[in-house]
XYZ file of C-alpha atoms in Angstrom:
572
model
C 5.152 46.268 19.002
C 6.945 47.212 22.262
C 10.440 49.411 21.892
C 12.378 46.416 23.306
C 11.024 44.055 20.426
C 13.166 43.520 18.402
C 10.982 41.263 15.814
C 7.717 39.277 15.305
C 7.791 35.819 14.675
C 6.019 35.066 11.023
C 6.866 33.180 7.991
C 6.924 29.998 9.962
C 5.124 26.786 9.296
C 2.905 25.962 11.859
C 3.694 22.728 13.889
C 3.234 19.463 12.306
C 0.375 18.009 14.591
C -3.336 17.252 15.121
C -2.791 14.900 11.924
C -4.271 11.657 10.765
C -1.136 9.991 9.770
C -3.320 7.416 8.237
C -5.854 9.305 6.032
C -3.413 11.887 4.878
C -1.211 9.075 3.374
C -3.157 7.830 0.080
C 0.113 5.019 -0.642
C -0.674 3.823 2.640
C -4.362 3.524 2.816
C -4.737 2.139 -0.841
C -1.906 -0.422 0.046
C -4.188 -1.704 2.870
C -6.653 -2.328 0.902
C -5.218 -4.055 -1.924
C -3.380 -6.405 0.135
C -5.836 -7.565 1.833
C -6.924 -5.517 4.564
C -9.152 -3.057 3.871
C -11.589 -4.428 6.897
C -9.030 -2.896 9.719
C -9.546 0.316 7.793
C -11.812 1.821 10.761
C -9.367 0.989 13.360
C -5.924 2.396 11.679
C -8.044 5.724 10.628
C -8.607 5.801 14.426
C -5.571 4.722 15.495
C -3.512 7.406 12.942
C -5.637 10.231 14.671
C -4.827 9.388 17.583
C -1.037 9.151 16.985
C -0.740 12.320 15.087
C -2.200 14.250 17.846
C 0.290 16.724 19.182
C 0.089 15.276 22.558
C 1.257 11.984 21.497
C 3.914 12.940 18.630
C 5.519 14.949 21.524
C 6.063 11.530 23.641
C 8.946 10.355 20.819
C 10.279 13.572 21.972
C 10.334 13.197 25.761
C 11.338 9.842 25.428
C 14.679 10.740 23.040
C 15.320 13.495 25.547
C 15.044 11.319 28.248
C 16.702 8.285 27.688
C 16.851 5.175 29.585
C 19.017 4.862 32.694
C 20.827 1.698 34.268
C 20.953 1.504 38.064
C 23.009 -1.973 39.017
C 22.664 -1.603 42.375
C 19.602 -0.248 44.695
C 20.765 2.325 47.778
C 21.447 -0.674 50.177
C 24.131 -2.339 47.370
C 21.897 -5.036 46.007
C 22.653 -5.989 42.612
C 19.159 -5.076 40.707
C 19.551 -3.905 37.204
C 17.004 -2.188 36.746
C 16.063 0.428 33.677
C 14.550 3.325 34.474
C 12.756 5.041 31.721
C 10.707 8.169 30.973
C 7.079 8.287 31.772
C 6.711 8.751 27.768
C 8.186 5.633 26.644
C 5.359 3.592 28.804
C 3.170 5.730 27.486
C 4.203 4.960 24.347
C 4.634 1.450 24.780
C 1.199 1.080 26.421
C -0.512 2.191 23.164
C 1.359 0.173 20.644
C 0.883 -2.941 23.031
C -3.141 -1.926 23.870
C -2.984 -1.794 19.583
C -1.900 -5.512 19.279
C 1.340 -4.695 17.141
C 3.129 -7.395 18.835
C 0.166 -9.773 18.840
C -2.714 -9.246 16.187
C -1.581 -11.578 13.707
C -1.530 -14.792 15.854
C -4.507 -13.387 17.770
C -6.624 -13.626 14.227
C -4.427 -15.056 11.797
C -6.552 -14.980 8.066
C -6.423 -12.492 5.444
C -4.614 -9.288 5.577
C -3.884 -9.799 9.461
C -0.255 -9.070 8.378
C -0.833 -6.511 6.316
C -3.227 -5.011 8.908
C -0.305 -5.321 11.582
C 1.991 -4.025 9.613
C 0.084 -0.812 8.609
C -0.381 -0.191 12.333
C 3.393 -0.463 13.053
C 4.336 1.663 10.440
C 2.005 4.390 11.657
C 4.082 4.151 15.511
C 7.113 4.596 13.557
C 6.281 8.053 12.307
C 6.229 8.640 16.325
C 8.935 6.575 17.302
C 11.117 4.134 16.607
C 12.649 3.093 19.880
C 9.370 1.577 21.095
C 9.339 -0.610 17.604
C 12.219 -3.125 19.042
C 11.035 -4.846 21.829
C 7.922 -5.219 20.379
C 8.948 -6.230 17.003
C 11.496 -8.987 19.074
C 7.883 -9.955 20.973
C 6.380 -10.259 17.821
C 8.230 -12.037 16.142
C 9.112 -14.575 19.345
C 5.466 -15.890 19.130
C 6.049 -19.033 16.162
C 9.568 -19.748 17.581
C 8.180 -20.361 20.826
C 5.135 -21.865 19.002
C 7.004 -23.983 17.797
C 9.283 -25.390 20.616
C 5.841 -26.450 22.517
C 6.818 -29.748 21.511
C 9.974 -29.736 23.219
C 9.433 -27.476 25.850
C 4.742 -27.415 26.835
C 5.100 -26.105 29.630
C 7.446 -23.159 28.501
C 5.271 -22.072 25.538
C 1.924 -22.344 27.877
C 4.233 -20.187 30.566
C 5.315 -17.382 27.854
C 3.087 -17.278 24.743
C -0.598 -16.429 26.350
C 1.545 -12.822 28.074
C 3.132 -12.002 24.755
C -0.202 -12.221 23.196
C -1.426 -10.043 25.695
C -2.894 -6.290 24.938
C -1.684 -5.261 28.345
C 2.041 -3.602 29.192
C 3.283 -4.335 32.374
C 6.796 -3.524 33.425
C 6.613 -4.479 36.768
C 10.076 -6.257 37.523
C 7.834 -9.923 38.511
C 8.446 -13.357 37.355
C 6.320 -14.644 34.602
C 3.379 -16.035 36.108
C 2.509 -12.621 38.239
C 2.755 -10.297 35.177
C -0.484 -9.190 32.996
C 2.029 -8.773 29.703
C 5.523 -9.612 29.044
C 8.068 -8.633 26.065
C 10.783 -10.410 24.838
C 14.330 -9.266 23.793
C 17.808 -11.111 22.202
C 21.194 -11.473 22.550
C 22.712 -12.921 19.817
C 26.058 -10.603 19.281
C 29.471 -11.689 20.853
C 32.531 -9.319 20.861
C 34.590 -12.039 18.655
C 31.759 -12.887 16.237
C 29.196 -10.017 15.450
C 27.284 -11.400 12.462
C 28.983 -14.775 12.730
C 26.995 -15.924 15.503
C 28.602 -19.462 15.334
C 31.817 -18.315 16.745
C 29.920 -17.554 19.825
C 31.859 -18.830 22.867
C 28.929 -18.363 25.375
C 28.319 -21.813 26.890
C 25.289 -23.577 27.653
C 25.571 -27.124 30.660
C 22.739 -28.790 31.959
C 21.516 -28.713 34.963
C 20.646 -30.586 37.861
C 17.254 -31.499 36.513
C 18.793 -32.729 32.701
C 17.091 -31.743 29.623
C 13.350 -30.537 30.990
C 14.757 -28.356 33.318
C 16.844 -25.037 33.668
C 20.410 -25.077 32.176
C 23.389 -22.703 33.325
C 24.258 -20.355 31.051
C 28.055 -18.478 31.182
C 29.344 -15.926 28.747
C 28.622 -12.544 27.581
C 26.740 -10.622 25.199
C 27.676 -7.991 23.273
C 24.380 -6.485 22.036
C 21.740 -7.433 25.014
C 18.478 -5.919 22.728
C 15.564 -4.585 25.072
C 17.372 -5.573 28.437
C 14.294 -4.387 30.534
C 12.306 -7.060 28.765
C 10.918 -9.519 30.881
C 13.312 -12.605 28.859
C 15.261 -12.643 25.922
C 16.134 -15.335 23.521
C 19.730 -15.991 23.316
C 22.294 -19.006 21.600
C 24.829 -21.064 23.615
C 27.409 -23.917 22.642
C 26.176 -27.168 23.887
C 28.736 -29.548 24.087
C 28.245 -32.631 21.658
C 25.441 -30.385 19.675
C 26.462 -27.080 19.183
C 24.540 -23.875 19.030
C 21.503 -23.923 20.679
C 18.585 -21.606 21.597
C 17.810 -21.107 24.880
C 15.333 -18.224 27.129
C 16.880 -16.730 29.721
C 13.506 -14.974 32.092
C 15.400 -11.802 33.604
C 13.268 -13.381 37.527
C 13.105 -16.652 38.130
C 10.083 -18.051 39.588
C 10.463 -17.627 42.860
C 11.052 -14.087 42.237
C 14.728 -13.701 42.311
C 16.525 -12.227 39.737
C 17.850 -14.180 37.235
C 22.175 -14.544 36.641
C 22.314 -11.669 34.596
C 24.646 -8.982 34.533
C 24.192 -5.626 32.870
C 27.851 -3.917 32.013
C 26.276 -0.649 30.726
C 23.946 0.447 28.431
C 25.186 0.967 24.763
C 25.565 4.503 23.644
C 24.074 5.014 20.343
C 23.807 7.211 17.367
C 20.307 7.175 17.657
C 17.348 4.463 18.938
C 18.340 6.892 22.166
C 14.840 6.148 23.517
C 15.564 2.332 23.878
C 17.951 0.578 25.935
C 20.643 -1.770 24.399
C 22.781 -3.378 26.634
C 26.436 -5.166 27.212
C 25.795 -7.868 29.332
C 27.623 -11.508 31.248
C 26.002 -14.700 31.987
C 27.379 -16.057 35.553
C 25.627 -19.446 35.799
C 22.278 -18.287 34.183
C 19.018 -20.393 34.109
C 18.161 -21.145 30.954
C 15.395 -23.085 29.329
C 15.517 -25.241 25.924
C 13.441 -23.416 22.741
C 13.696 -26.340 20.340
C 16.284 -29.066 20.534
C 20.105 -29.007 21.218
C 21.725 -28.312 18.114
C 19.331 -26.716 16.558
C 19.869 -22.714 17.642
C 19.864 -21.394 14.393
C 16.787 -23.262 12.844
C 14.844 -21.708 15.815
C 15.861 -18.233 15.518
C 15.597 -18.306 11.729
C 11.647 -18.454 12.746
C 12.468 -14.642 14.591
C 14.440 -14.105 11.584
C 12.379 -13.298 8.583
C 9.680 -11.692 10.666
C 11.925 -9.339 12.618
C 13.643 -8.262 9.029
C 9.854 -7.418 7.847
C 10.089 -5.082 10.585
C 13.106 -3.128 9.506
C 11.442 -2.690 6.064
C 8.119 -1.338 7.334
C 10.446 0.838 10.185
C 12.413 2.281 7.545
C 9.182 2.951 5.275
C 7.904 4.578 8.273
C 11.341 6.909 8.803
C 10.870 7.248 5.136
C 6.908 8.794 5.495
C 7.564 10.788 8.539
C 10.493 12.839 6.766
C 8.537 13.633 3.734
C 5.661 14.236 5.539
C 7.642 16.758 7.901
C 9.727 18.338 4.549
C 6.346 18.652 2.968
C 4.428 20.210 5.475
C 6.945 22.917 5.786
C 7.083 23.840 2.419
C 3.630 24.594 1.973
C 3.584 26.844 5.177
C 7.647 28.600 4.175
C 7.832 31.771 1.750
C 11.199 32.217 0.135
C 11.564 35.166 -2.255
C 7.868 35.686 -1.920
C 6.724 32.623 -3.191
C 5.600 28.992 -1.305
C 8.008 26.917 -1.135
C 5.996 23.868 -2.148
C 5.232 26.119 -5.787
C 8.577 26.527 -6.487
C 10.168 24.373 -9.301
C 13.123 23.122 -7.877
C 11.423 22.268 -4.223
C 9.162 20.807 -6.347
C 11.550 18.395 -8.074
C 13.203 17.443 -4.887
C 10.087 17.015 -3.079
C 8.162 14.934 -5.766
C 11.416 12.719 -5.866
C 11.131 12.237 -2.269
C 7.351 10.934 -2.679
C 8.588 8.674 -5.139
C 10.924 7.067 -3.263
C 8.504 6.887 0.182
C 5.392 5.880 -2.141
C 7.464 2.897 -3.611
C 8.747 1.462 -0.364
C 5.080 1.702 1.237
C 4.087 -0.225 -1.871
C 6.715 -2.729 -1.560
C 6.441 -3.114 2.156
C 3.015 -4.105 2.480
C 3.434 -6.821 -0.792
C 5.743 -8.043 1.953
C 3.649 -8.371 4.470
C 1.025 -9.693 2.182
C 3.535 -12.658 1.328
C 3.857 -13.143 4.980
C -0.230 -13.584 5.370
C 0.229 -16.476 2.565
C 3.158 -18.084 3.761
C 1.614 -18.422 7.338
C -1.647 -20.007 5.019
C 0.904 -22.002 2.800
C 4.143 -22.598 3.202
C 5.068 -23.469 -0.186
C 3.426 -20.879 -1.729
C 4.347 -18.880 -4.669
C 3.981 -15.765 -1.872
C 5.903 -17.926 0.707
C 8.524 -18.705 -2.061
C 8.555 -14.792 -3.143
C 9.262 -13.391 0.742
C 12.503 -15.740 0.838
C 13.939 -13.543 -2.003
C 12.442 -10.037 -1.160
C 12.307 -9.761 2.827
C 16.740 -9.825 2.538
C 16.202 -7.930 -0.679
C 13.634 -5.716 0.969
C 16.093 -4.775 4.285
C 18.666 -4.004 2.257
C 17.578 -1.772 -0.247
C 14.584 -0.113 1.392
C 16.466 0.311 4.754
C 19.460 2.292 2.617
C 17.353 4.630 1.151
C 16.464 5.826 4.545
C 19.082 7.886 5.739
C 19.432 9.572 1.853
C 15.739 10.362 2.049
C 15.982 11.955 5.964
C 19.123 13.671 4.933
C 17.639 15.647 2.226
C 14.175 16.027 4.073
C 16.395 17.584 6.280
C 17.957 20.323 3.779
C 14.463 21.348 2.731
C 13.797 22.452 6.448
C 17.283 24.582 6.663
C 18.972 24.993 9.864
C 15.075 24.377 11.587
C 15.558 20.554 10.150
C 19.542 20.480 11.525
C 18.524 21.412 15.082
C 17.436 19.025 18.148
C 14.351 21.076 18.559
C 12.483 19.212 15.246
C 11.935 15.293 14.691
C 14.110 15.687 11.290
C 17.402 15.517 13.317
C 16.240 12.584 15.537
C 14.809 10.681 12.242
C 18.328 11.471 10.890
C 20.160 9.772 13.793
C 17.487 6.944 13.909
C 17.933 5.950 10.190
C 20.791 3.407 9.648
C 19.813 1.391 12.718
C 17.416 -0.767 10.316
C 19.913 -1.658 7.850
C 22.204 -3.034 10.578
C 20.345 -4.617 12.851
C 19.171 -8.155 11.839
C 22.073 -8.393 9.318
C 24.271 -5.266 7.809
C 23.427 -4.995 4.217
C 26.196 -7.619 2.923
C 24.507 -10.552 4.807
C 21.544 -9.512 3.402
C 22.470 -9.544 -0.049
C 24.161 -13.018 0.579
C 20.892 -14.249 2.119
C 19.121 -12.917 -1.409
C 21.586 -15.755 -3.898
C 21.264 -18.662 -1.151
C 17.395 -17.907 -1.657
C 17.866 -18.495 -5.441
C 20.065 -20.921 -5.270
C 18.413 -23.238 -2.193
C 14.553 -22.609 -3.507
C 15.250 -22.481 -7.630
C 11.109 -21.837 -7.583
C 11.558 -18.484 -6.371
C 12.935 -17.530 -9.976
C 9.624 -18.375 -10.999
C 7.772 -16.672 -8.371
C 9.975 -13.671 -9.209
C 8.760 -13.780 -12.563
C 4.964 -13.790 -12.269
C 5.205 -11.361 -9.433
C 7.266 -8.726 -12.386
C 4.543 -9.777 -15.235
C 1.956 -6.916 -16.199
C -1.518 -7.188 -17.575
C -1.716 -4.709 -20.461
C -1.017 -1.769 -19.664
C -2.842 1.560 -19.748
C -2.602 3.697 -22.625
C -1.706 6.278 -20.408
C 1.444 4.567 -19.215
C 2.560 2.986 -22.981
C 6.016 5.212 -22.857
C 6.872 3.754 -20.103
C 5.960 0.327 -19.864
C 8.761 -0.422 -22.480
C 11.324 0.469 -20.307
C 10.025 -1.348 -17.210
C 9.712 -4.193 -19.153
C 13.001 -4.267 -20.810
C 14.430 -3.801 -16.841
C 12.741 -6.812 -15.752
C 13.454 -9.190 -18.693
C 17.140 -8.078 -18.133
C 16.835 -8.946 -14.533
C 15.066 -11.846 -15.186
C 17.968 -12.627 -17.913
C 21.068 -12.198 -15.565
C 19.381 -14.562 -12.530
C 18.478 -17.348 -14.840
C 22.193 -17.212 -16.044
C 23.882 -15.930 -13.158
C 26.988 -17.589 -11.644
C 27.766 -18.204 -8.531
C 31.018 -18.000 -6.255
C 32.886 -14.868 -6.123
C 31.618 -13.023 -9.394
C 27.915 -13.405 -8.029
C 28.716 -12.668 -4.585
C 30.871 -9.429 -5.781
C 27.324 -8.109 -8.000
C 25.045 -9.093 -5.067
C 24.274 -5.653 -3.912
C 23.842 -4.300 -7.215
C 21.291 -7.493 -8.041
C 19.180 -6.976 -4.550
C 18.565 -3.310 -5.455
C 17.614 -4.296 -9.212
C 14.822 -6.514 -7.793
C 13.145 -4.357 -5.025
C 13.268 -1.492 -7.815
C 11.673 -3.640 -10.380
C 8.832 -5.140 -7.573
C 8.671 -1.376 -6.586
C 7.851 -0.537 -10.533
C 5.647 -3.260 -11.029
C 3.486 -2.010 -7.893
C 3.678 0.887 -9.128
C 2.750 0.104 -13.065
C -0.446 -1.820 -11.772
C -2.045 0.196 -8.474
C -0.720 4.047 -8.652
C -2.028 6.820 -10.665
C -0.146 7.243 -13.853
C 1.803 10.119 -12.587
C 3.640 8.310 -10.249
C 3.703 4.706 -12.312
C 5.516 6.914 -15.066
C 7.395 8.817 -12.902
C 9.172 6.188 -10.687
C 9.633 3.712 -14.232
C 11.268 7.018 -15.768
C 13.756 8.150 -12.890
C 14.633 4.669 -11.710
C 14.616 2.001 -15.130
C 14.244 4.514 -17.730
C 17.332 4.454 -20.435
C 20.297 5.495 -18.537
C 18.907 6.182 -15.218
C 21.092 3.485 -13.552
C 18.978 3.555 -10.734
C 17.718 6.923 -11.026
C 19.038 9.126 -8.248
C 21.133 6.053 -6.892
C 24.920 7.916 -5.240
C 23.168 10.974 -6.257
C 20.680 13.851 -4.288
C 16.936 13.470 -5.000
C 15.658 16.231 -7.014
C 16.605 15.307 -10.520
C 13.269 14.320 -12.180
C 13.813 14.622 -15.896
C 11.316 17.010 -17.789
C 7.361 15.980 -18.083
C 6.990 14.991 -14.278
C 3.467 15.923 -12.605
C 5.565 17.321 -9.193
C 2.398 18.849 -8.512
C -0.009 16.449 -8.445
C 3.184 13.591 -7.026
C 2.833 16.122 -3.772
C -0.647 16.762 -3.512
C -1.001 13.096 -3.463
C 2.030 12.730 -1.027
C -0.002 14.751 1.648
C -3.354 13.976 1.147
C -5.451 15.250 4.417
C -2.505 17.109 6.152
C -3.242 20.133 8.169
C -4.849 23.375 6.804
C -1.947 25.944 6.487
């Protein structure tokens, strides 16, 4: 070592790169195939290679250090509003679009396609999350707009064949010239937030009545994806009320359309994608479903784009263990591995837990999503009215707990801007508010029960166990005491104030018992009995529930929890 030296750099875990994200995630890859869609196997092993490559993991980077930028006017003064973005977040979006997240389940609909699809957007949101909203919005356009071809043919043959589309093209062009198109919303008003029906924004027709464009004035106050190439929004309609509408940001004979972009939000996190603050002054507009009928048509976005925050927080979830885990098996404290020591141990086997569980529960989701699309009156269709508002609430709260203590087990290097832990950090509540903060979603969970009485039932059989292994006879007793109590207080529940004033408390009992029964029938018995001991058990109340992770009770296999956790990670 030279004089001026001062020290070598050792003791440091080597990056977390060069990593198939898929194959080194066991929850994941056995979820696939129990749901359904173990034939897409091939294509997500190739697809997490090439997204855990250090090249690409380094784009969510560039893209967060980059962020989008609004110019409203070009150098000669004409209004344009354009977003400019990094080169990484087209690079970016170009894969996940070339990969079909936005499109593969109405491409192919049939067994596992949304399971499949939902796999491959959890593996982009170990990379980033920002890319995840206008494609989830795109996504989850397609049977809204599907739909509406009975009012409006020529719109859906206009929109639905470019949103289906494998190619990304953000040329600024009017529909009909562009390879690929995404789709955004507005939905938010200052005045109403979640209330969307005291929106003031006003919707008259125009010139042509009814099959035409309509003029559109008022304002949004969250304008999601403005850079996308139209976004779905609601307007009053006099006589009718709210109604939905697509505004294309160019018109067809290429001007741009009456929108006005204030300025781009500034976020906690999601810094990668733009979210905007914008006016309508006389914008064309074009009917998606009838007048009136606003919320019925976005309630087809609805259920699909709240999937999406339960696979994106699942995702958060993975990519924090996955980066906590990684650097304790390559960090020496007091001469031993961090990953061997007892305490790490406890707090990182916890943290498996809770990311195995919502993996688990996410892709039953999606599952229920394949059979509604088959059957709408399903016992699966009946189940995903109960557990997608269920699902976003509790699985998208125990995201920021699980990145904050991911976080601690990388020290100051998991505090600093220079790892993903502090961007995962920021990026982590976004899912539980967008698409309904967590009290609308618990409110959504009672008008399920008490608008489709059947899901009780579906509830039920989804919570019943086939005998259980011997291996797992200590704790089957407690799981099933759980779910008979839950089972118990829903059949003779009340509603009004008392029911609305437990509904938190209720959503969280049912993803945790779904989560244990998952668990009870598919994992090894070392997680089964883990999870049923920490979270049902005889006064766990939740398990760690307002408390840190790390407090396993006695008897846990941490060992084999983590070895599991990381499956085919890199060779320290």
């Amino acid at each position: 070592m030279l004089p001026f030296d001062t020290h070598e750099v050792f003791n440091q875990a080597p990056p977390f790169a060069d990593v198939n994200l898929f194959t080194c995630d066991s929850a994941l890859r056995e979820a696939v195939t129990r749901e359904g869609a173990g034939w897409a196997g091939a294509a997500l092993t190739a697809l997490g290679a090439e997204l855990g490559s250090a090249e690409v993991l380094d784009l969510g980077r560039q893209a967060n250090v980059h962020p989008p930028r609004l110019h409203s006017v070009d150098r000669a003064g004409r209004r344009i509003d354009a977003i400019e973005f990094h080169p990484a977040w087209h690079r970016l979006m170009t894969l996940m679009i070339a990969a079909g997240v936005q499109a593969s389940p109405w491409q192919q609909p049939g067994p596992g396609a949304q399971v499949a699809r939902a796999a491959a957007f959890m593996l982009f949101g170990q990379v980033e999350n920002g890319i995840q909203c206008p494609v989830t919005m795109s996504y989850a356009a397609v049977p809204a707009l599907a739909r509406a071809g009975a009012v409006a043919p020529a719109l859906a043959a206009a929109w639905l064949p470019k949103i289906l589309s494998r190619q990304y093209d953000p040329r600024p062009l009017p529909v009909a010239q562009k390879r690929g198109v995404l789709i955004g919303m507005g939905m938010t008003e200052k005045q109403g937030g979640s209330d969307v029906r005291a929106n003031t924004t006003v919707a008259t027709v125009g010139a042509d009545g009814a099959a035409g464009a309509w003029q559109i004035v008022g304002h949004k106050w969250f304008f999601s994806a403005p850079q996308a190439d139209a976004h779905l929004v609601l307007a009053q309609v006099a006589d009718h009320g709210l109604t939905c509408f697509l505004l294309p940001r160019f018109l067809d004979d290429g001007s741009h359309n009456a929108i006005r972009v204030q300025r781009l939000k500034d976020k906690l996190g999601n810094r990668s994608n733009a979210s905007a603050e914008v006016e309508f002054t006389g914008a064309s507009g074009f009917l998606v479903g009838r007048p009136g009928r606003g919320l019925a048509t976005i309630l087809d976005m609805v259920g699909h784009t709240r999937l999406d925050c339960v696979l994106g927080s699942g995702s958060i979830m993975r990519a924090a263990l996955a980066h906590a885990l990684h650097h304790a098996r390559g960090r020496a404290v007091f001469g031993r591995l961090l990953a061997t020591q007892a305490l790490m141990q406890n707090v990182l086997a916890d943290l498996a837990l809770e990311s195995e569980a919502a993996t688990a529960f996410a892709l039953r989701l999606a599952r229920c999503f394949d059979s509604a699309g088959e059957q709408g009156d399903s016992s699966d269709a009946l189940l995903a009215r109960v557990l997608t508002p269920a699902g976003k609430y509790w699985i998208c709260k125990r995201a920021p707990a699980v990145c904050a203590e991911a976080m601690e087990v990388m020290g100051g290097n998991g505090y600093v801007e220079d790892g993903p832990l502090a961007r995962l950090y920021r990026e982590a509540p976004v899912n539980s508010i967008w698409e309904g903060s967590g009290n609308v979603m618990c409110l959504d969970v009672l008008r399920a029960f008490a608008r489709t009485p059947a899901a009780l039932d579906a509830l039920a059989a989804e919570l019943a166990l086939p005998p259980g292994a011997p291996e797992l006879a200590t704790v089957t007793p407690h799981y099933a005491r759980y779910a008979a109590a839950l089972l118990g207080d829903l059949r003779n529940g009340a509603g009004g104030e008392a029911a609305q004033y437990g509904a938190r408390r209720l959503a969280e009992r049912i993803v945790l018992a779904v989560q244990a029964g998952l668990l009870l029938r598919h994992a090894p018995a070392f997680v089964a009995g883990a999870f049923v001991t920490s979270r049902l058990g005889e006064g766990a109340e939740g398990g760690n529930v307002g408390g840190a992770f790390g407090r396993l009770p006695p008897g846990i296999d941490c060992a084999a929890i983590l070895a599991r956790a990381l499956a085919d990670g890199i060779t320290i």
